[in-house]
Amino acid sequence: AIPGLGRIFQRRVEATRGLLAKDVREENAIFQDSRDFFRQAGFAVHARRDLLLLTPLQASWAELTSQSDDAPLLARILAGGAPTVADLDESLRLAVSEYNNDARGRLLFLVVSTAPAAAARRHIRQIRQEAGLALVLISHAAIYQALGDGAAPATVQIALRRHRGEISPAEISGPVLDPLDFFDRTELLATVREKLAAGESLLLCGP
């Protein structure tokens, strides 16, 4: 065997995988929308592996990190349904790796297409308490709407307020368009469909 040939081959394979991953990202509509959204919100955006690295370009975003270094914020796109506990653990692993084994006081945006189940929401709180990493959810629906309205900075602020528990359902007026504002209703909706299919009348009220 030629010394070092295995390492050379491994580097070539990793480089090829990186190029393929880049092609997949750039052909993915959710990736493109997320990249454009964070740029519109006031961040410089750089893609690395499964993450978007976000460097604040406005002083108003300085509050998002408690660290004194210039390390970027992170974003990760989860487009395959509701985020699972395994997805959250992988996000934590990536953040810990990115921040030299210490994610305490850091923030990672998770772009999702579907609201997480109750178990995943509890795990988000657990990660915050035990590892110090804030996993802030933003839906692709909200990103898409913000790009059309030019409201990316406000949408980021809403995501942060929701993460901190500062948004009450009573504040939401009109139809609920963001799936993150409408969750834990799977069983209720199934019951409504069954009753309507059976010809029963229903009265629905509430925010």
C-alpha positions in Angstrom: 0.0 0.0 0.0 1.2 3.5 -0.7 1.6 5.5 2.5 -1.0 8.3 2.9 -3.1 7.1 -0.1 -6.0 6.3 2.2 -6.0 9.8 3.7 -5.8 11.3 0.2 -8.8 9.2 -0.9 -10.7 10.1 2.2 -10.2 13.8 1.6 -11.3 13.5 -2.0 -14.5 11.7 -0.9 -15.2 14.3 1.7 -14.7 17.1 -0.8 -17.0 15.4 -3.3 -19.7 15.0 -0.6 -19.3 18.7 0.3 -19.9 19.7 -3.4 -22.9 17.4 -3.6 -24.3 18.8 -0.4 -23.8 22.3 -1.8 -25.7 21.4 -5.0 -28.6 19.9 -2.9 -28.8 23.0 -0.7 -28.8 25.4 -3.7 -31.6 23.5 -5.4 -33.7 23.4 -2.3 -36.4 26.1 -2.2 -36.5 26.1 1.6 -32.7 26.6 1.8 -32.9 29.4 -0.7 -35.8 31.1 1.1 -34.0 30.7 4.5 -30.8 32.2 3.2 -32.6 35.2 1.6 -34.7 35.6 4.7 -31.7 35.9 7.1 -30.0 38.3 4.6 -33.1 40.5 4.5 -33.2 40.3 8.3 -29.7 41.9 8.6 -27.2 39.0 8.7 -24.4 38.0 6.5 -25.1 34.3 5.6 -22.5 31.6 4.9 -23.4 27.9 4.5 -21.3 25.2 6.1 -22.3 21.6 6.1 -25.8 21.4 7.6 -25.7 24.9 9.0 -26.2 28.5 8.0 -23.7 30.8 9.8 -25.2 34.2 10.5 -23.1 37.2 11.2 -25.1 40.2 12.5 -24.7 43.3 10.4 -26.9 45.5 12.6 -26.3 46.5 16.2 -29.9 45.5 17.1 -28.9 41.9 16.9 -26.1 42.1 19.4 -28.5 41.0 22.1 -28.7 37.5 20.5 -25.4 36.4 22.0 -24.0 36.6 25.5 -20.5 35.9 24.3 -17.8 38.5 23.7 -16.3 36.8 20.7 -17.2 37.3 17.0 -18.6 33.8 16.5 -21.7 33.7 14.2 -25.2 32.6 15.1 -26.4 29.4 13.6 -29.4 28.3 11.7 -30.4 24.8 10.6 -33.1 23.7 8.2 -35.4 20.8 9.1 -37.7 20.3 6.2 -38.7 16.7 6.6 -41.8 17.0 8.8 -42.0 17.9 12.5 -38.7 18.1 14.3 -38.0 15.1 16.5 -36.0 14.7 19.6 -33.2 13.1 17.5 -33.2 16.2 15.2 -32.8 18.4 18.3 -30.0 16.3 19.7 -28.2 16.5 16.3 -28.7 20.3 16.3 -27.1 20.4 19.7 -24.2 18.3 18.6 -23.5 20.5 15.6 -23.7 23.6 17.8 -21.3 22.1 20.3 -18.9 21.2 17.5 -19.1 24.7 16.0 -18.5 26.5 19.3 -15.6 24.4 20.5 -17.5 22.1 22.8 -19.4 24.9 24.6 -22.8 26.0 23.4 -23.8 27.8 26.6 -25.2 31.2 25.9 -25.5 30.4 22.1 -28.5 30.5 19.8 -29.5 28.3 16.9 -32.5 29.0 14.7 -34.4 25.9 13.5 -36.3 26.4 10.3 -39.2 23.9 10.3 -42.2 23.1 8.1 -44.3 21.6 10.9 -44.7 22.4 14.6 -43.0 20.0 16.9 -44.9 17.6 19.1 -45.1 18.1 22.9 -42.1 15.8 23.6 -39.9 17.8 21.2 -41.0 21.0 22.8 -40.0 19.7 26.2 -36.7 18.6 24.8 -36.0 22.1 23.5 -36.5 23.4 27.1 -34.3 20.7 28.4 -31.5 21.5 26.0 -31.7 25.2 27.1 -31.5 24.2 30.8 -28.8 21.6 30.6 -26.6 22.8 27.7 -27.4 26.5 27.6 -28.3 26.4 23.9 -31.4 28.3 22.7 -33.1 26.5 19.9 -35.4 29.1 18.3 -38.1 27.9 15.9 -39.0 29.7 12.7 -41.5 28.1 10.3 -40.9 28.1 6.5 -44.4 29.5 6.1 -43.4 32.6 8.2 -40.2 33.0 6.2 -42.1 32.8 2.9 -44.6 35.4 4.1 -41.9 37.7 5.4 -40.0 37.6 2.1 -43.1 38.8 0.3 -43.9 41.5 2.9 -40.3 42.6 3.5 -40.8 41.9 7.2 -37.9 39.6 7.9 -36.5 41.6 10.9 -40.0 41.6 12.6 -40.4 37.9 11.9 -37.1 37.2 13.7 -38.3 39.2 16.7 -41.6 37.3 16.8 -39.7 34.0 16.8 -37.5 35.2 19.7 -40.6 36.4 21.6 -42.3 33.1 21.0 -39.2 31.3 22.3 -39.2 33.4 25.4 -42.9 32.7 26.0 -43.9 36.4 25.5 -46.6 35.8 22.9 -50.1 35.0 24.1 -52.6 33.3 21.7 -54.9 36.3 22.5 -52.5 38.5 20.5 -53.1 36.5 17.3 -55.9 38.1 15.3 -57.3 36.7 12.1 -56.6 33.3 10.6 -53.6 31.4 12.0 -51.1 31.2 9.1 -47.9 30.2 11.0 -48.0 26.5 12.1 -46.0 27.4 15.2 -49.0 29.4 16.4 -51.2 26.3 16.0 -50.0 23.1 17.6 -51.0 20.2 19.8 -54.3 20.0 18.0 -53.9 16.8 16.1 -56.4 14.8 18.1 -58.9 17.7 18.2 -58.8 18.1 14.4 -59.2 14.3 13.9 -62.4 14.5 16.1 -63.7 17.4 14.2 -63.2 15.6 10.9 -65.0 12.5 12.2 -68.0 14.4 13.4 -68.3 16.4 10.2 -68.0 13.3 8.1 -70.8 11.8 10.2 -73.0 14.8 9.5 -72.9 16.3 12.9 -73.0 20.0 13.5 -70.2 21.7 15.5 -69.7 25.1 17.0 -66.1 26.2 17.2 -65.0 29.3 19.1 -61.8 30.8 20.6 -58.6 32.4 19.5 
